[in-house]
Short mmCIF file of C-alpha atoms and ligand atoms in Angstrom, two decimals:
data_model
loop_
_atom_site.label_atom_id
_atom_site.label_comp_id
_atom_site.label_asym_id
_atom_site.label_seq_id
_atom_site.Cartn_x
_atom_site.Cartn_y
_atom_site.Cartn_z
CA UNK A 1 48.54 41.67 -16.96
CA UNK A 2 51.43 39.86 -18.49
CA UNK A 3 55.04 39.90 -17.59
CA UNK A 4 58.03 38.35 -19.06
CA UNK A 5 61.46 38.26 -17.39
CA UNK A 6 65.00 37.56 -19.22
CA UNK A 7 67.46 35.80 -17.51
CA UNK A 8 71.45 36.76 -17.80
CA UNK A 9 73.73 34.77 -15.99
CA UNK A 10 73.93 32.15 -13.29
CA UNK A 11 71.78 29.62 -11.50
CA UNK A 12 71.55 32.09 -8.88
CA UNK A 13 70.14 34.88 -10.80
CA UNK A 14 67.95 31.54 -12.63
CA UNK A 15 66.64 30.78 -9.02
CA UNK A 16 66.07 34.80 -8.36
CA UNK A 17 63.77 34.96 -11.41
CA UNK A 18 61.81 32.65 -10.01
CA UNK A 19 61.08 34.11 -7.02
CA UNK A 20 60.12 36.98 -8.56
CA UNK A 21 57.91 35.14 -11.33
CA UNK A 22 56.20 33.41 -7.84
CA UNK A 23 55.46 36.95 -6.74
CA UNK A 24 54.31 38.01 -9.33
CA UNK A 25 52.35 35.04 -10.53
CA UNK A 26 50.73 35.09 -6.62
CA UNK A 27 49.63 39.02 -7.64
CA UNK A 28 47.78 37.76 -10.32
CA UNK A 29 50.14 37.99 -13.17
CA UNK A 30 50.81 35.95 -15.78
CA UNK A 31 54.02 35.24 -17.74
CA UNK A 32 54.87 34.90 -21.41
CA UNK A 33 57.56 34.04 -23.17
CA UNK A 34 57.50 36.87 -25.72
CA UNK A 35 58.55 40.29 -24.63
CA UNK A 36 56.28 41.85 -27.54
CA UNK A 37 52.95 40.39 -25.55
CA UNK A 38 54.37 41.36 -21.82
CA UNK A 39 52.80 44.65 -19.56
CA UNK A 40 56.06 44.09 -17.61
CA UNK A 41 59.49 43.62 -18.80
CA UNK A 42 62.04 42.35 -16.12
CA UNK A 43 65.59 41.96 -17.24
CA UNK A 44 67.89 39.96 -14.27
CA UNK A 45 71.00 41.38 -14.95
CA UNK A 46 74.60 39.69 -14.42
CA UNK A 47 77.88 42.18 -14.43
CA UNK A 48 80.32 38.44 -14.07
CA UNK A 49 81.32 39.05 -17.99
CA UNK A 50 81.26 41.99 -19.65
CA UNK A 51 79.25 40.57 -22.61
CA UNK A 52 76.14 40.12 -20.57
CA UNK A 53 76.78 43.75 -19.66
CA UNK A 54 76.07 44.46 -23.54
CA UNK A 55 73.13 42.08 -23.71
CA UNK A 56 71.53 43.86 -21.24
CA UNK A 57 71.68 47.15 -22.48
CA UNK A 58 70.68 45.99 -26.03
CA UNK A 59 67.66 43.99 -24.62
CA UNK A 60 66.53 47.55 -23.00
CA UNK A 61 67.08 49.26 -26.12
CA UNK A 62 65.05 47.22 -28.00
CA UNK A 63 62.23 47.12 -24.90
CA UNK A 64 62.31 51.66 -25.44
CA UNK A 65 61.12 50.73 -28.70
CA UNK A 66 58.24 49.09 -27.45
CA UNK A 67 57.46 51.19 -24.97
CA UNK A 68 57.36 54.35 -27.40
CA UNK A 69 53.90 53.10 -28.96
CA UNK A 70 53.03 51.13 -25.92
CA UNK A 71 53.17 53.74 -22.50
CA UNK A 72 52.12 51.38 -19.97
CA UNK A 73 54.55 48.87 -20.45
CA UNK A 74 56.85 48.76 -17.19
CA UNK A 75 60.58 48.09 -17.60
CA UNK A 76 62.43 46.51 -14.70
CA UNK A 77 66.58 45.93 -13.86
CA UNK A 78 67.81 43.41 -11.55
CA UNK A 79 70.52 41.70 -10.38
CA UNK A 80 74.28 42.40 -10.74
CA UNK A 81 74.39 44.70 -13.15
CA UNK A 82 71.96 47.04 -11.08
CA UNK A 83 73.69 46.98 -8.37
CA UNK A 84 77.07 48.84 -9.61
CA UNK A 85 75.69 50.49 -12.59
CA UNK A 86 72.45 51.65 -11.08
CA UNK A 87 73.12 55.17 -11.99
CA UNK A 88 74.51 54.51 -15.41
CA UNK A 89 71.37 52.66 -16.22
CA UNK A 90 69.13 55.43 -14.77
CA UNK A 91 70.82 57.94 -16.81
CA UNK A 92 71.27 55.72 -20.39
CA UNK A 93 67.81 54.77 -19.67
CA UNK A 94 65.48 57.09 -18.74
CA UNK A 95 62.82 55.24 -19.70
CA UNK A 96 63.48 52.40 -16.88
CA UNK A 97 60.86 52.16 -14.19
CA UNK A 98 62.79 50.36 -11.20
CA UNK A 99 66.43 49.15 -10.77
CA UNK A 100 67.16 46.84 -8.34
CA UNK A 101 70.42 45.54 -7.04
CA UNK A 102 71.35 41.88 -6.23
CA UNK A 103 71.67 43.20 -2.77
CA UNK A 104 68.18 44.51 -2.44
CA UNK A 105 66.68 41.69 -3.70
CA UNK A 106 64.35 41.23 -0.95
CA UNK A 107 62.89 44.14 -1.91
CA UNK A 108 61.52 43.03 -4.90
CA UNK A 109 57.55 42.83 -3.91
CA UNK A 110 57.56 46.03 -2.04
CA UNK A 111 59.45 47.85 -5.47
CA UNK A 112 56.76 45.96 -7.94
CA UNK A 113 53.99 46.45 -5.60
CA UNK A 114 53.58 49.78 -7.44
CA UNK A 115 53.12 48.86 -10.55
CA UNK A 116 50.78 45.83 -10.24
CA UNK A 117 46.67 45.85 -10.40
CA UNK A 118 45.18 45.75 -7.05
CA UNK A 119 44.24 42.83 -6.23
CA UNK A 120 43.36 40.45 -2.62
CA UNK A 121 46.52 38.86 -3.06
CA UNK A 122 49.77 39.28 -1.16
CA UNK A 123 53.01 38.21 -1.25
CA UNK A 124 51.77 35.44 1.44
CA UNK A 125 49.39 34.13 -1.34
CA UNK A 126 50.50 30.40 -2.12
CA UNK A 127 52.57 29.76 -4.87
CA UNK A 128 51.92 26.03 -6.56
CA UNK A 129 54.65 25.29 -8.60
CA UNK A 130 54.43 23.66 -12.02
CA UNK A 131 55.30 20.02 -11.62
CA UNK A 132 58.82 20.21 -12.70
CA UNK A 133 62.17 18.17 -12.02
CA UNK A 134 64.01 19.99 -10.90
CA UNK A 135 64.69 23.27 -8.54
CA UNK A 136 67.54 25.28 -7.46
CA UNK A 137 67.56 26.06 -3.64
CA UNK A 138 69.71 29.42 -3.03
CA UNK A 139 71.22 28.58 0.87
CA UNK A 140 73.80 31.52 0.89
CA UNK A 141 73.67 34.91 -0.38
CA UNK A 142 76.79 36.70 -1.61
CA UNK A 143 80.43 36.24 -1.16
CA UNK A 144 83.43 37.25 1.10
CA UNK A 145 86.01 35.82 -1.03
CA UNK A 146 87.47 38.43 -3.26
CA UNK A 147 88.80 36.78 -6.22
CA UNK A 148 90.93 39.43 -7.32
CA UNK A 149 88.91 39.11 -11.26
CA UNK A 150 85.50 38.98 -9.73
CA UNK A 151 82.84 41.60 -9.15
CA UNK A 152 80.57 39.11 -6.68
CA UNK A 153 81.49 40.59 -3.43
CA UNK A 154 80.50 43.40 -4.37
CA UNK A 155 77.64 43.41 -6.00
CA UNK A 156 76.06 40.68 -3.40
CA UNK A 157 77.47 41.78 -0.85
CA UNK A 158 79.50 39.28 2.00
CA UNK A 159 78.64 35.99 2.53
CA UNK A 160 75.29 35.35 3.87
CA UNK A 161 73.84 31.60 4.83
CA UNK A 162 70.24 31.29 5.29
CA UNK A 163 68.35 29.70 7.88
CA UNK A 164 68.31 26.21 7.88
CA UNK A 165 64.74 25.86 8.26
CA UNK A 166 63.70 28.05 5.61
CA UNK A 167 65.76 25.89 3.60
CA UNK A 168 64.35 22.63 4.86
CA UNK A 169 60.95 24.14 4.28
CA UNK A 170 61.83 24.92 0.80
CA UNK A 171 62.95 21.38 -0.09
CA UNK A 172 59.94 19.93 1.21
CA UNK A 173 57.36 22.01 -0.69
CA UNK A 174 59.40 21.24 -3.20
CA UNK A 175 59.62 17.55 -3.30
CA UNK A 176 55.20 17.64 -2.14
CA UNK A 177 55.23 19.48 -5.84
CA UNK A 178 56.44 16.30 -7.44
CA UNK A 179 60.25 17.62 -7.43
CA UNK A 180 62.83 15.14 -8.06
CA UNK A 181 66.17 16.82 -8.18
CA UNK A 182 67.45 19.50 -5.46
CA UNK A 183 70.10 21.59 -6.26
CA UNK A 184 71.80 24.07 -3.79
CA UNK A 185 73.45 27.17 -4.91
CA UNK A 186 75.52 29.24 -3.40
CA UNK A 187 79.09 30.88 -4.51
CA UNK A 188 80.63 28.74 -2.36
CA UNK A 189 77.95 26.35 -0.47
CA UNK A 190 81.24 24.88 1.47
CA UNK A 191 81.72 27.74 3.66
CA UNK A 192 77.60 27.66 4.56
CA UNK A 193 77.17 28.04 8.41
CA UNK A 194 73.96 28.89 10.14
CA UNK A 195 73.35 28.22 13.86
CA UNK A 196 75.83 25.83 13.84
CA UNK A 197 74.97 23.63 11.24
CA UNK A 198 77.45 23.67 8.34
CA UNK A 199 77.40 22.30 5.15
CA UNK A 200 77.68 18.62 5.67
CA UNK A 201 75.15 18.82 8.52
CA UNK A 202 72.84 21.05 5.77
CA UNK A 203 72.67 18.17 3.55
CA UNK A 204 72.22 15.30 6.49
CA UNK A 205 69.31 17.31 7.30
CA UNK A 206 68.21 17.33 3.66
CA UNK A 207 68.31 13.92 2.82
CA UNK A 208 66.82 13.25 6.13
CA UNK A 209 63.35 14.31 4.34
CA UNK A 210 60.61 12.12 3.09
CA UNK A 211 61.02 11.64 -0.48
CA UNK A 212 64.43 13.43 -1.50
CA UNK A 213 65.52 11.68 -4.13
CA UNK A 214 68.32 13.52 -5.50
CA UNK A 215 70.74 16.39 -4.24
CA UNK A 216 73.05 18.34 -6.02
CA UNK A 217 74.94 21.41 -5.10
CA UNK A 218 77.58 24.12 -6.85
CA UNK A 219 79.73 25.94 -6.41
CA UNK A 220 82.83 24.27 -4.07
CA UNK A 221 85.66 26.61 -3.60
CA UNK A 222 88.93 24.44 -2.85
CA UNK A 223 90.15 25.88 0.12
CA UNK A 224 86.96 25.15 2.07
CA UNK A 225 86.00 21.38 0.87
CA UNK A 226 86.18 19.27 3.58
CA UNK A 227 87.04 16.06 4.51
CA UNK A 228 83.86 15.70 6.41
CA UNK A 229 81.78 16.70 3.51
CA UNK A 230 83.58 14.20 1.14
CA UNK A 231 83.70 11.57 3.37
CA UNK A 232 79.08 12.40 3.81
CA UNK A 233 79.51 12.52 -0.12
CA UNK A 234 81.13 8.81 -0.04
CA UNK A 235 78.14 7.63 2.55
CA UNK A 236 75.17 9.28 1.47
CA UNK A 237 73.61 7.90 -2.05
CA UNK A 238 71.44 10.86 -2.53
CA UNK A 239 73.93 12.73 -2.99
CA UNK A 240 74.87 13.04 -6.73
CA UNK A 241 78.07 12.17 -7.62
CA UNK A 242 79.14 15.37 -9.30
CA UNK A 243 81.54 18.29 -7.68
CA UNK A 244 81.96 21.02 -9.31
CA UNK A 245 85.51 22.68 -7.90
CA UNK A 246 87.14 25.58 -9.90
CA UNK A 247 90.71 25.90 -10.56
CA UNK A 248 90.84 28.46 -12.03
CA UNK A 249 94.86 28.65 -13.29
CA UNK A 250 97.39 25.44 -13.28
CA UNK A 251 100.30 28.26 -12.19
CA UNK A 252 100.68 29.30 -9.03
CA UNK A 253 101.91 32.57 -9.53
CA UNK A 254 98.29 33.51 -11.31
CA UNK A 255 96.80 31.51 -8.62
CA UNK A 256 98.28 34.06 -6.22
CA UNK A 257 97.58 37.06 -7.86
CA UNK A 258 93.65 36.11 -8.20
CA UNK A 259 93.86 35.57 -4.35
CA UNK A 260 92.70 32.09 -4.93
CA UNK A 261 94.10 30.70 -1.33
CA UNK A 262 95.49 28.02 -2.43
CA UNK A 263 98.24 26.47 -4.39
CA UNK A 264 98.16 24.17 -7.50
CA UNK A 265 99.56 21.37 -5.35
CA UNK A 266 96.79 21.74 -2.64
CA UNK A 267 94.08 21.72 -5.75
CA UNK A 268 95.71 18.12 -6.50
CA UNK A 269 95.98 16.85 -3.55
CA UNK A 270 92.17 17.39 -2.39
CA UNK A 271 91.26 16.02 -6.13
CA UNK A 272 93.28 12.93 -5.26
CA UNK A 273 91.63 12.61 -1.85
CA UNK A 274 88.11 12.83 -3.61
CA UNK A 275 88.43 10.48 -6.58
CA UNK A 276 89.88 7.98 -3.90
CA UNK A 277 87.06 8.13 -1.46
CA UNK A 278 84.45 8.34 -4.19
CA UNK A 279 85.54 6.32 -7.06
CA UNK A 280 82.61 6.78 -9.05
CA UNK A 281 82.63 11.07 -8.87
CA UNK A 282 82.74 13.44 -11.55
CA UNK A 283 84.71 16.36 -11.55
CA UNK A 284 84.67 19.46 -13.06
CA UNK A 285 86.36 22.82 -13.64
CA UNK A 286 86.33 26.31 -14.29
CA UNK A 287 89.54 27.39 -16.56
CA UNK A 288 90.30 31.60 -16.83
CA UNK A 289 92.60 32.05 -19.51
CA UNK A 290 94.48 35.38 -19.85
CA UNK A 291 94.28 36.70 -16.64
CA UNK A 292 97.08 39.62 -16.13
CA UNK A 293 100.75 38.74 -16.69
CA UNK A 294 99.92 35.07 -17.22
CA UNK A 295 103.04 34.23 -19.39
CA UNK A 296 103.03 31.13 -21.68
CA UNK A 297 104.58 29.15 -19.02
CA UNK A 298 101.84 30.08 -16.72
CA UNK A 299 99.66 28.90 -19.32
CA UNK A 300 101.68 25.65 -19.95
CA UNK A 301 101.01 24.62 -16.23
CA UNK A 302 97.47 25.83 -16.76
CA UNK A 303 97.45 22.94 -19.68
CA UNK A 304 99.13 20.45 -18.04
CA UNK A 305 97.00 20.09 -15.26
CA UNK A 306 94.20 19.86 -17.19
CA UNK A 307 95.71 16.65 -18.72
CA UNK A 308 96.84 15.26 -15.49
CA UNK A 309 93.76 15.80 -13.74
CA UNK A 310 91.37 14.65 -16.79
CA UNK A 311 88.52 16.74 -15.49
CA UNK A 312 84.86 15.12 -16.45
CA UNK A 313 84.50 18.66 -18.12
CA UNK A 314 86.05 22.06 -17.96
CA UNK A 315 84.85 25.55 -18.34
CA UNK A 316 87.14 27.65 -20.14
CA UNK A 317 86.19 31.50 -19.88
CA UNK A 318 88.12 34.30 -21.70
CA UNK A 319 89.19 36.61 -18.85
CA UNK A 320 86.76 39.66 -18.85
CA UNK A 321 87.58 42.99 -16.77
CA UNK A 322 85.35 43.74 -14.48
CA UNK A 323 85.46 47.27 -13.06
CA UNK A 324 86.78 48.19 -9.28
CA UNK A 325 88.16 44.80 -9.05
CA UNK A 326 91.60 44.50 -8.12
CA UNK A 327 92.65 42.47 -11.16
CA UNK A 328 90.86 45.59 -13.31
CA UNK A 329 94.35 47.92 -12.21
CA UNK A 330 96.71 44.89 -12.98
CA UNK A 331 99.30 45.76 -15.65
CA UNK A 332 100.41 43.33 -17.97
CA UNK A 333 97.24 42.39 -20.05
CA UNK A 334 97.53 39.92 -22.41
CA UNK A 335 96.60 40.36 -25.81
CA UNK A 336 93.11 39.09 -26.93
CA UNK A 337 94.63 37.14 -29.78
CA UNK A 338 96.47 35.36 -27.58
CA UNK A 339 93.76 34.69 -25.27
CA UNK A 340 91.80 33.68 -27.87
CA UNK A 341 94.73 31.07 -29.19
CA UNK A 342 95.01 29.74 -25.35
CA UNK A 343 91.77 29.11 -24.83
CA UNK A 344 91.58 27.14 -28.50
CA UNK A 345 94.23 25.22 -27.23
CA UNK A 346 92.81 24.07 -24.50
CA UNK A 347 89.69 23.72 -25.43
CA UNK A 348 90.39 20.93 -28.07
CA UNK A 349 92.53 19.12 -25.66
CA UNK A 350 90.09 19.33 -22.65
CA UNK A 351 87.27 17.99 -24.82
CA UNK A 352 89.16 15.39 -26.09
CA UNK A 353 89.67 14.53 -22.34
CA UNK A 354 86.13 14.21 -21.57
CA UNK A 355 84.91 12.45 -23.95
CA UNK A 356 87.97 9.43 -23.41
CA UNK A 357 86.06 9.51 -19.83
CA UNK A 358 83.18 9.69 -21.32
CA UNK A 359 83.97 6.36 -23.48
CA UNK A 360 84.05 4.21 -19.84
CA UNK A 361 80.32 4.21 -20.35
CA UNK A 362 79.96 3.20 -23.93
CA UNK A 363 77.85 -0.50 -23.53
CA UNK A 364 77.14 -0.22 -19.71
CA UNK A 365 73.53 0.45 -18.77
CA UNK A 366 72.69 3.42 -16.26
CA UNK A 367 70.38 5.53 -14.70
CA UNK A 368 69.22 8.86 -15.51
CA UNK A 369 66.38 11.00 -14.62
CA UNK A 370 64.24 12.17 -17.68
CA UNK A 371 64.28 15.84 -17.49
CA UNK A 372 62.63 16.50 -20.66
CA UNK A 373 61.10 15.19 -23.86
CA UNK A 374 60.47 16.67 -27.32
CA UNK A 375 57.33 14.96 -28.75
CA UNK A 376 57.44 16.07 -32.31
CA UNK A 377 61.32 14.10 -32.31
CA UNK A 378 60.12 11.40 -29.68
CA UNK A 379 63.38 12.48 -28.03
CA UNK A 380 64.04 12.38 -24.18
CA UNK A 381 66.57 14.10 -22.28
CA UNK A 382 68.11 13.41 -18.66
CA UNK A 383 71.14 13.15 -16.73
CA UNK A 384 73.06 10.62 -15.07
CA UNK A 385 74.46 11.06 -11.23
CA UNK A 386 77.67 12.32 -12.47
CA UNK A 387 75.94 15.15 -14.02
CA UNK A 388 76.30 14.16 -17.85
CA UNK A 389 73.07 14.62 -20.25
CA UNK A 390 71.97 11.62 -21.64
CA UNK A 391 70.06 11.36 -25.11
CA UNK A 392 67.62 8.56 -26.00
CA UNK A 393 64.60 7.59 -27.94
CA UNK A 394 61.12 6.90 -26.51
CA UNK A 395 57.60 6.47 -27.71
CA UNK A 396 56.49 7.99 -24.27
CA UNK A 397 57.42 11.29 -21.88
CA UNK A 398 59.19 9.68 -19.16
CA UNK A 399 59.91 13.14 -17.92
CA UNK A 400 60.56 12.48 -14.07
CA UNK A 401 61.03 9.19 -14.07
CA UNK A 402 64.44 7.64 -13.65
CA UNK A 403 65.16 4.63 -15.73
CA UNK A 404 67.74 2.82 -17.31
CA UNK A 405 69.63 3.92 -20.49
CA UNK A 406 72.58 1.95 -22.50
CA UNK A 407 75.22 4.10 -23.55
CA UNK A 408 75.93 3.49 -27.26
CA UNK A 409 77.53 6.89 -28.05
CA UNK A 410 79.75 9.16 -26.53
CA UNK A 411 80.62 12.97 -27.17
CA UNK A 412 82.90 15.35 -24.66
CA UNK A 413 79.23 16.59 -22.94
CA UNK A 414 76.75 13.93 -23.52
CA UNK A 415 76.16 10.52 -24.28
CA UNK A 416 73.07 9.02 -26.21
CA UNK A 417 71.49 5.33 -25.65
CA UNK A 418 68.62 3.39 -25.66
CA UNK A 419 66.28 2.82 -23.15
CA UNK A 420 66.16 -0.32 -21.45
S1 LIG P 501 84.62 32.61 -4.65
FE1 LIG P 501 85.78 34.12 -5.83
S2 LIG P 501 85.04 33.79 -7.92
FE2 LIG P 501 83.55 32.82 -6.59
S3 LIG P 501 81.99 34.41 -6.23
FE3 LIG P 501 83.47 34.55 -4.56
S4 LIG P 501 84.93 36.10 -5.21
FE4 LIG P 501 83.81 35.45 -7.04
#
């Protein structure tokens, strides 16, 4: 029996696929990367943006197709999506066999058990991973923020860490599998708390371990970053030197009204603290452009920060309404086309910015870990600390190794070199 899951979304819902792809791999499944060949059709469903909304449903239109000469096949919902809209996707699509919410997740295995061959296997049968590079570590669950535009909270439910020691466990599986690169999701892996261990004393513990090279995490939320974590940042070399931490708006009357917590000048004033500490860190940024009543001016500040902050790289997202969110029943919507001229604006200027701090590397030699490598182009791909994807030639797949690359070109999200 085959299955093939689609991802929509975020690393979160990425690392969620793959638990269920270890399930159901451990059940004596196989997967495929062609719907048309699959017995089971999982689509992980995120609700952040109302495009993936769309995707969704078209995917599962196009899956009824299928399953109108082929029975058997079983059609699956997760994630987001299937949390708020189970109902609407139980009545659209009848011909659905499970929906399950990001809250439910757990229940995954007992919800497929169902519809998969009896076999000896359980869900305690070991999983080996493929040798890969990488792997995302979910240490919270959900969020207890509200961001007045975002449908999180509710659809995962409030803030959840999980135990440190299933954590710890995780990473070193992980790094006995030949795993170079751990990175730690949560909404906001700041805030994690378990037992009394916070974040900072999550990722002492973590590079504590035998053989962890490399630790990443995402995503920071301003108002919890501490000054403990950046000063363990500063100290701890296995510790990438990447933060992600969202702004969101440069005005702090939209800041307000998306129930942010804080204020533009705080945001600057912990970005000043971190590029002091650690010179050599990256940071990047989430942009929303066009969230309710955001005037020009509002926009203008939005702008202007991003010039004075010269952010390694910024995220610029349309706002999308997301329904039963408080930002949903705000009045004053702006007009796509001018949404659409905003985020143009910025855009150009933001990757203009990056790539001038990208230029800094241009003739200096540095170290990346090979992620990947195209043989038919002899190409290799990898990233540096600071989170930027590096290009370069080789005769061989160096794919795990880290080795040493001199910049030669730039561009606002990459660089390209040659190996040294
Ligand atoms: S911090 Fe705000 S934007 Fe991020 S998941 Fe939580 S509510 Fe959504």
């Amino acid at each position: 029996m085959k299955f093939y899951i689609e991802t929509l979304g975020c690393q979160m819902n990425v690392n969620d696929s793959d638990k269920m792809a270890e399930f159901l791999v451990a059940n004596g499944l196989t997967r495929c990367d062609d719907y048309a060949d699959a017995d089971m059709v999982i689509v992980n469903t995120c609700s952040v943006r109302f495009s993936a909304e769309h995707k969704a449903y078209s995917l599962l239109g196009r899956w009824k197709e299928i399953k109108d000469n082929k029975p058997n096949l079983v059609i699956g919902v997760t994630g987001c999506m299937a949390q708020y809209a189970a109902k609407e996707i139980k009545t659209r699509c009848k011909y659905v066999d499970f929906v399950l919410g990001a809250k439910d997740f757990e229940k995954f295995s007992k919800t497929v058990k169902r519809f998969l061959p009896k076999t000896n296997s359980s869900s305690l049968h070991p999983f080996t991973h493929s040798p890969d590079v990488f792997k995302y570590i979910t240490i919270m669950r959900g969020c207890s923020n509200f961001c007045s535009y975002c449908i999180v909270p509710y659809v995962r439910g409030p803030e959840q860490s999980i135990d440190y020691n299933i954590i710890l466990d995780e990473v070193k599986k992980a790094v006995n599998d030949g795993i170079k690169e751990i990175i730690l999701l949560g909404q906001n892996v700041n805030s994690y708390s378990y037992n009394g261990v916070n974040f900072t004393g999550l990722l002492q513990k973590i590079s504590a371990l035998d053989n962890v090279t490399r630790i990443r995490f995402m995503t920071n939320h301003p108002k919890d970053l501490s000054d403990e974590l950046i000063e363990e940042i500063a100290v701890n070399k296995k510790i990438c030197r990447h933060i992600h931490l969202p702004l969101q708006s440069g005005s702090n009357d939209i800041l307000k009204a998306m129930n942010r917590k804080y204020t533009y000048e705080q945001y600057e004033t912990l970005y000043n603290k971190i590029k002091n500490k650690i010179p050599d860190i990256n940071i990047t940024s989430d942009i929303i452009i066009g969230f309710p009543g955001e005037t020009d001016k509002d926009f203008e500040a939005t702008f202007n920060a991003s010039r004075k902050l010269q952010f390694g790289g910024l995220f610029i997202f349309k706002y999308s309404v997301r329904p039963n969110t408080p930002a949903a029943k705000m009045g004053n919507k702006v007009p796509l086309e001018i949404i659409k001229k905003r985020h143009t604006l910025l855009l150009e200027d933001s990757n203009i910015i990056s790539k001038k701090i990208n230029e800094k590397y241009i003739d200096n030699t540095i170290e990346v870990l090979v992620e990947r490598y195209n043989a038919e182009t002899k190409t290799a791909e990898a990233r540096n600390s600071q989170n930027i994807k590096v290009f370069f030639d080789s005769d061989k797949d160096l794919t795990g190794q880290v080795v040493n690359v001199k910049i030669t070109k730039v561009l606002p999200n990459s660089m390209s070199g040659k190996l040294q």
